[in-house]
Amino acid sequence: MRVVDRILIRDLLVRGIIGVRDDERTRPQDILINVELRTDTRAAGASDDLADTVDYGALSKRIVALAETAGYGLVERLAEEIARLCLADERVEGATVRVEKPRALRYGRSVGVEIERSRG
């Protein structure tokens, strides 16, 4: 039986340059990121050893560094790059990535994209 567990990174709030309008290219804005990693956590559950699982702390730091420095025009591009970071760990079978720009619309809470990527 195939086991797929989930590791969640929720509501990671970073500031970075993202957007295509001139005013979006000159000042950092809030970017809200959520990630769901599909992986097998049984080894870590048995061993209680960080080496046996995806280090979500280290991954979060890489995601923050990317979002703060990349300067992409589209949330779609940032989501793709975050998914690539996630899948770089061979233990990750798939990832769901949501990237949102809070207050990007005057009358909306946020706008964003959610993508699913898997190995293969």
mmCIF file with all atom_site columns, C-alpha atoms in Angstrom:
data_model
loop_
_atom_site.group_PDB
_atom_site.id
_atom_site.type_symbol
_atom_site.label_atom_id
_atom_site.label_alt_id
_atom_site.label_comp_id
_atom_site.label_asym_id
_atom_site.label_entity_id
_atom_site.label_seq_id
_atom_site.pdbx_PDB_ins_code
_atom_site.Cartn_x
_atom_site.Cartn_y
_atom_site.Cartn_z
_atom_site.occupancy
_atom_site.B_iso_or_equiv
_atom_site.pdbx_formal_charge
_atom_site.auth_seq_id
_atom_site.auth_comp_id
_atom_site.auth_asym_id
_atom_site.auth_atom_id
_atom_site.pdbx_PDB_model_num
ATOM 1   C CA . MET A 1 1   ? 0.000   0.000  0.000   1.00 0.00 ? 1   MET A CA 1
ATOM 2   C CA . ARG A 1 2   ? 1.335   3.400  -0.993  1.00 0.00 ? 2   ARG A CA 1
ATOM 3   C CA . VAL A 1 3   ? 1.496   5.900  1.845   1.00 0.00 ? 3   VAL A CA 1
ATOM 4   C CA . VAL A 1 4   ? 1.325   9.610  1.155   1.00 0.00 ? 4   VAL A CA 1
ATOM 5   C CA . ASP A 1 5   ? 1.588   11.868 4.156   1.00 0.00 ? 5   ASP A CA 1
ATOM 6   C CA . ARG A 1 6   ? 1.592   15.645 4.086   1.00 0.00 ? 6   ARG A CA 1
ATOM 7   C CA . ILE A 1 7   ? 3.963   18.216 5.520   1.00 0.00 ? 7   ILE A CA 1
ATOM 8   C CA . LEU A 1 8   ? 2.407   21.676 5.670   1.00 0.00 ? 8   LEU A CA 1
ATOM 9   C CA . ILE A 1 9   ? 3.938   25.132 5.631   1.00 0.00 ? 9   ILE A CA 1
ATOM 10  C CA . ARG A 1 10  ? 1.093   27.561 6.232   1.00 0.00 ? 10  ARG A CA 1
ATOM 11  C CA . ASP A 1 11  ? 0.793   31.317 5.927   1.00 0.00 ? 11  ASP A CA 1
ATOM 12  C CA . LEU A 1 12  ? 4.452   32.093 5.311   1.00 0.00 ? 12  LEU A CA 1
ATOM 13  C CA . LEU A 1 13  ? 4.387   35.891 4.997   1.00 0.00 ? 13  LEU A CA 1
ATOM 14  C CA . VAL A 1 14  ? 7.297   37.473 3.130   1.00 0.00 ? 14  VAL A CA 1
ATOM 15  C CA . ARG A 1 15  ? 7.957   40.806 1.436   1.00 0.00 ? 15  ARG A CA 1
ATOM 16  C CA . GLY A 1 16  ? 9.262   40.987 -2.078  1.00 0.00 ? 16  GLY A CA 1
ATOM 17  C CA . ILE A 1 17  ? 8.970   42.600 -5.480  1.00 0.00 ? 17  ILE A CA 1
ATOM 18  C CA . ILE A 1 18  ? 6.248   40.884 -7.491  1.00 0.00 ? 18  ILE A CA 1
ATOM 19  C CA . GLY A 1 19  ? 3.950   42.244 -10.156 1.00 0.00 ? 19  GLY A CA 1
ATOM 20  C CA . VAL A 1 20  ? 3.963   43.757 -13.615 1.00 0.00 ? 20  VAL A CA 1
ATOM 21  C CA . ARG A 1 21  ? 2.783   47.314 -12.936 1.00 0.00 ? 21  ARG A CA 1
ATOM 22  C CA . ASP A 1 22  ? 5.390   50.046 -12.440 1.00 0.00 ? 22  ASP A CA 1
ATOM 23  C CA . ASP A 1 23  ? 4.308   50.709 -8.842  1.00 0.00 ? 23  ASP A CA 1
ATOM 24  C CA . GLU A 1 24  ? 4.680   46.981 -8.039  1.00 0.00 ? 24  GLU A CA 1
ATOM 25  C CA . ARG A 1 25  ? 8.258   46.949 -9.348  1.00 0.00 ? 25  ARG A CA 1
ATOM 26  C CA . THR A 1 26  ? 9.510   49.734 -7.064  1.00 0.00 ? 26  THR A CA 1
ATOM 27  C CA . ARG A 1 27  ? 8.525   48.646 -3.556  1.00 0.00 ? 27  ARG A CA 1
ATOM 28  C CA . PRO A 1 28  ? 8.257   45.275 -1.828  1.00 0.00 ? 28  PRO A CA 1
ATOM 29  C CA . GLN A 1 29  ? 4.788   44.023 -1.005  1.00 0.00 ? 29  GLN A CA 1
ATOM 30  C CA . ASP A 1 30  ? 3.404   41.227 1.133   1.00 0.00 ? 30  ASP A CA 1
ATOM 31  C CA . ILE A 1 31  ? 3.389   37.760 -0.400  1.00 0.00 ? 31  ILE A CA 1
ATOM 32  C CA . LEU A 1 32  ? 1.541   34.949 1.379   1.00 0.00 ? 32  LEU A CA 1
ATOM 33  C CA . ILE A 1 33  ? 2.800   31.427 0.662   1.00 0.00 ? 33  ILE A CA 1
ATOM 34  C CA . ASN A 1 34  ? 1.317   28.043 1.554   1.00 0.00 ? 34  ASN A CA 1
ATOM 35  C CA . VAL A 1 35  ? 2.967   24.731 0.703   1.00 0.00 ? 35  VAL A CA 1
ATOM 36  C CA . GLU A 1 36  ? 1.800   21.135 1.053   1.00 0.00 ? 36  GLU A CA 1
ATOM 37  C CA . LEU A 1 37  ? 4.438   18.459 0.485   1.00 0.00 ? 37  LEU A CA 1
ATOM 38  C CA . ARG A 1 38  ? 3.381   14.886 -0.262  1.00 0.00 ? 38  ARG A CA 1
ATOM 39  C CA . THR A 1 39  ? 5.903   12.455 1.168   1.00 0.00 ? 39  THR A CA 1
ATOM 40  C CA . ASP A 1 40  ? 6.233   9.338  3.310   1.00 0.00 ? 40  ASP A CA 1
ATOM 41  C CA . THR A 1 41  ? 6.930   10.319 6.921   1.00 0.00 ? 41  THR A CA 1
ATOM 42  C CA . ARG A 1 42  ? 6.956   6.806  8.415   1.00 0.00 ? 42  ARG A CA 1
ATOM 43  C CA . ALA A 1 43  ? 10.752  6.625  8.776   1.00 0.00 ? 43  ALA A CA 1
ATOM 44  C CA . ALA A 1 44  ? 10.861  9.904  10.702  1.00 0.00 ? 44  ALA A CA 1
ATOM 45  C CA . GLY A 1 45  ? 7.869   8.848  12.760  1.00 0.00 ? 45  GLY A CA 1
ATOM 46  C CA . ALA A 1 46  ? 9.726   5.706  13.823  1.00 0.00 ? 46  ALA A CA 1
ATOM 47  C CA . SER A 1 47  ? 13.210  7.199  14.285  1.00 0.00 ? 47  SER A CA 1
ATOM 48  C CA . ASP A 1 48  ? 12.389  10.702 15.578  1.00 0.00 ? 48  ASP A CA 1
ATOM 49  C CA . ASP A 1 49  ? 15.351  11.853 13.451  1.00 0.00 ? 49  ASP A CA 1
ATOM 50  C CA . LEU A 1 50  ? 15.213  14.982 11.288  1.00 0.00 ? 50  LEU A CA 1
ATOM 51  C CA . ALA A 1 51  ? 17.513  13.300 8.763   1.00 0.00 ? 51  ALA A CA 1
ATOM 52  C CA . ASP A 1 52  ? 14.655  10.906 7.930   1.00 0.00 ? 52  ASP A CA 1
ATOM 53  C CA . THR A 1 53  ? 12.239  13.588 6.748   1.00 0.00 ? 53  THR A CA 1
ATOM 54  C CA . VAL A 1 54  ? 11.991  16.797 4.765   1.00 0.00 ? 54  VAL A CA 1
ATOM 55  C CA . ASP A 1 55  ? 13.467  19.635 6.827   1.00 0.00 ? 55  ASP A CA 1
ATOM 56  C CA . TYR A 1 56  ? 10.636  22.147 6.565   1.00 0.00 ? 56  TYR A CA 1
ATOM 57  C CA . GLY A 1 57  ? 12.676  24.758 8.443   1.00 0.00 ? 57  GLY A CA 1
ATOM 58  C CA . ALA A 1 58  ? 15.467  24.688 5.869   1.00 0.00 ? 58  ALA A CA 1
ATOM 59  C CA . LEU A 1 59  ? 12.945  24.596 3.009   1.00 0.00 ? 59  LEU A CA 1
ATOM 60  C CA . SER A 1 60  ? 11.092  27.593 4.458   1.00 0.00 ? 60  SER A CA 1
ATOM 61  C CA . LYS A 1 61  ? 14.336  29.584 4.536   1.00 0.00 ? 61  LYS A CA 1
ATOM 62  C CA . ARG A 1 62  ? 14.968  28.785 0.863   1.00 0.00 ? 62  ARG A CA 1
ATOM 63  C CA . ILE A 1 63  ? 11.413  29.793 -0.047  1.00 0.00 ? 63  ILE A CA 1
ATOM 64  C CA . VAL A 1 64  ? 11.728  33.092 1.850   1.00 0.00 ? 64  VAL A CA 1
ATOM 65  C CA . ALA A 1 65  ? 15.085  33.862 0.207   1.00 0.00 ? 65  ALA A CA 1
ATOM 66  C CA . LEU A 1 66  ? 13.624  33.165 -3.241  1.00 0.00 ? 66  LEU A CA 1
ATOM 67  C CA . ALA A 1 67  ? 10.477  35.246 -2.691  1.00 0.00 ? 67  ALA A CA 1
ATOM 68  C CA . GLU A 1 68  ? 12.386  38.176 -1.202  1.00 0.00 ? 68  GLU A CA 1
ATOM 69  C CA . THR A 1 69  ? 15.003  38.406 -3.951  1.00 0.00 ? 69  THR A CA 1
ATOM 70  C CA . ALA A 1 70  ? 13.630  36.980 -7.219  1.00 0.00 ? 70  ALA A CA 1
ATOM 71  C CA . GLY A 1 71  ? 11.492  39.914 -8.366  1.00 0.00 ? 71  GLY A CA 1
ATOM 72  C CA . TYR A 1 72  ? 9.150   37.932 -10.636 1.00 0.00 ? 72  TYR A CA 1
ATOM 73  C CA . GLY A 1 73  ? 6.354   39.600 -12.546 1.00 0.00 ? 73  GLY A CA 1
ATOM 74  C CA . LEU A 1 74  ? 3.741   36.908 -11.946 1.00 0.00 ? 74  LEU A CA 1
ATOM 75  C CA . VAL A 1 75  ? 2.625   34.890 -8.936  1.00 0.00 ? 75  VAL A CA 1
ATOM 76  C CA . GLU A 1 76  ? 2.453   31.936 -11.337 1.00 0.00 ? 76  GLU A CA 1
ATOM 77  C CA . ARG A 1 77  ? 6.212   32.117 -11.893 1.00 0.00 ? 77  ARG A CA 1
ATOM 78  C CA . LEU A 1 78  ? 6.990   32.345 -8.188  1.00 0.00 ? 78  LEU A CA 1
ATOM 79  C CA . ALA A 1 79  ? 4.724   29.350 -7.502  1.00 0.00 ? 79  ALA A CA 1
ATOM 80  C CA . GLU A 1 80  ? 6.526   27.302 -10.181 1.00 0.00 ? 80  GLU A CA 1
ATOM 81  C CA . GLU A 1 81  ? 9.934   28.116 -8.718  1.00 0.00 ? 81  GLU A CA 1
ATOM 82  C CA . ILE A 1 82  ? 8.780   27.224 -5.202  1.00 0.00 ? 82  ILE A CA 1
ATOM 83  C CA . ALA A 1 83  ? 7.435   23.898 -6.507  1.00 0.00 ? 83  ALA A CA 1
ATOM 84  C CA . ARG A 1 84  ? 10.844  23.216 -8.079  1.00 0.00 ? 84  ARG A CA 1
ATOM 85  C CA . LEU A 1 85  ? 12.543  23.902 -4.749  1.00 0.00 ? 85  LEU A CA 1
ATOM 86  C CA . CYS A 1 86  ? 10.187  21.445 -3.059  1.00 0.00 ? 86  CYS A CA 1
ATOM 87  C CA . LEU A 1 87  ? 10.697  18.702 -5.640  1.00 0.00 ? 87  LEU A CA 1
ATOM 88  C CA . ALA A 1 88  ? 14.487  19.068 -5.434  1.00 0.00 ? 88  ALA A CA 1
ATOM 89  C CA . ASP A 1 89  ? 14.249  16.824 -2.354  1.00 0.00 ? 89  ASP A CA 1
ATOM 90  C CA . GLU A 1 90  ? 13.801  13.317 -3.766  1.00 0.00 ? 90  GLU A CA 1
ATOM 91  C CA . ARG A 1 91  ? 11.592  12.317 -0.832  1.00 0.00 ? 91  ARG A CA 1
ATOM 92  C CA . VAL A 1 92  ? 8.920   14.770 -1.983  1.00 0.00 ? 92  VAL A CA 1
ATOM 93  C CA . GLU A 1 93  ? 6.521   13.019 -4.371  1.00 0.00 ? 93  GLU A CA 1
ATOM 94  C CA . GLY A 1 94  ? 4.427   16.099 -5.022  1.00 0.00 ? 94  GLY A CA 1
ATOM 95  C CA . ALA A 1 95  ? 3.725   19.622 -3.871  1.00 0.00 ? 95  ALA A CA 1
ATOM 96  C CA . THR A 1 96  ? 0.808   22.003 -3.797  1.00 0.00 ? 96  THR A CA 1
ATOM 97  C CA . VAL A 1 97  ? 1.898   25.632 -3.727  1.00 0.00 ? 97  VAL A CA 1
ATOM 98  C CA . ARG A 1 98  ? -0.336  28.642 -3.173  1.00 0.00 ? 98  ARG A CA 1
ATOM 99  C CA . VAL A 1 99  ? 1.025   32.168 -3.663  1.00 0.00 ? 99  VAL A CA 1
ATOM 100 C CA . GLU A 1 100 ? -1.180  35.150 -2.844  1.00 0.00 ? 100 GLU A CA 1
ATOM 101 C CA . LYS A 1 101 ? -0.813  38.917 -2.958  1.00 0.00 ? 101 LYS A CA 1
ATOM 102 C CA . PRO A 1 102 ? -2.874  40.321 -0.072  1.00 0.00 ? 102 PRO A CA 1
ATOM 103 C CA . ARG A 1 103 ? -4.689  43.573 -0.815  1.00 0.00 ? 103 ARG A CA 1
ATOM 104 C CA . ALA A 1 104 ? -3.732  43.477 -4.502  1.00 0.00 ? 104 ALA A CA 1
ATOM 105 C CA . LEU A 1 105 ? -7.338  44.331 -5.356  1.00 0.00 ? 105 LEU A CA 1
ATOM 106 C CA . ARG A 1 106 ? -9.100  47.265 -3.775  1.00 0.00 ? 106 ARG A CA 1
ATOM 107 C CA . TYR A 1 107 ? -12.184 45.261 -2.804  1.00 0.00 ? 107 TYR A CA 1
ATOM 108 C CA . GLY A 1 108 ? -10.645 41.821 -2.349  1.00 0.00 ? 108 GLY A CA 1
ATOM 109 C CA . ARG A 1 109 ? -8.678  40.196 0.440   1.00 0.00 ? 109 ARG A CA 1
ATOM 110 C CA . SER A 1 110 ? -6.092  38.724 -1.933  1.00 0.00 ? 110 SER A CA 1
ATOM 111 C CA . VAL A 1 111 ? -5.387  37.385 -5.395  1.00 0.00 ? 111 VAL A CA 1
ATOM 112 C CA . GLY A 1 112 ? -3.229  34.394 -6.129  1.00 0.00 ? 112 GLY A CA 1
ATOM 113 C CA . VAL A 1 113 ? -2.624  31.056 -7.713  1.00 0.00 ? 113 VAL A CA 1
ATOM 114 C CA . GLU A 1 114 ? -2.498  27.472 -6.472  1.00 0.00 ? 114 GLU A CA 1
ATOM 115 C CA . ILE A 1 115 ? -0.573  24.852 -8.422  1.00 0.00 ? 115 ILE A CA 1
ATOM 116 C CA . GLU A 1 116 ? 0.061   21.136 -7.995  1.00 0.00 ? 116 GLU A CA 1
ATOM 117 C CA . ARG A 1 117 ? 3.251   19.551 -9.260  1.00 0.00 ? 117 ARG A CA 1
ATOM 118 C CA . SER A 1 118 ? 4.518   16.007 -8.919  1.00 0.00 ? 118 SER A CA 1
ATOM 119 C CA . ARG A 1 119 ? 7.571   14.009 -9.726  1.00 0.00 ? 119 ARG A CA 1
ATOM 120 C CA . GLY A 1 120 ? 7.617   12.474 -13.183 1.00 0.00 ? 120 GLY A CA 1
#
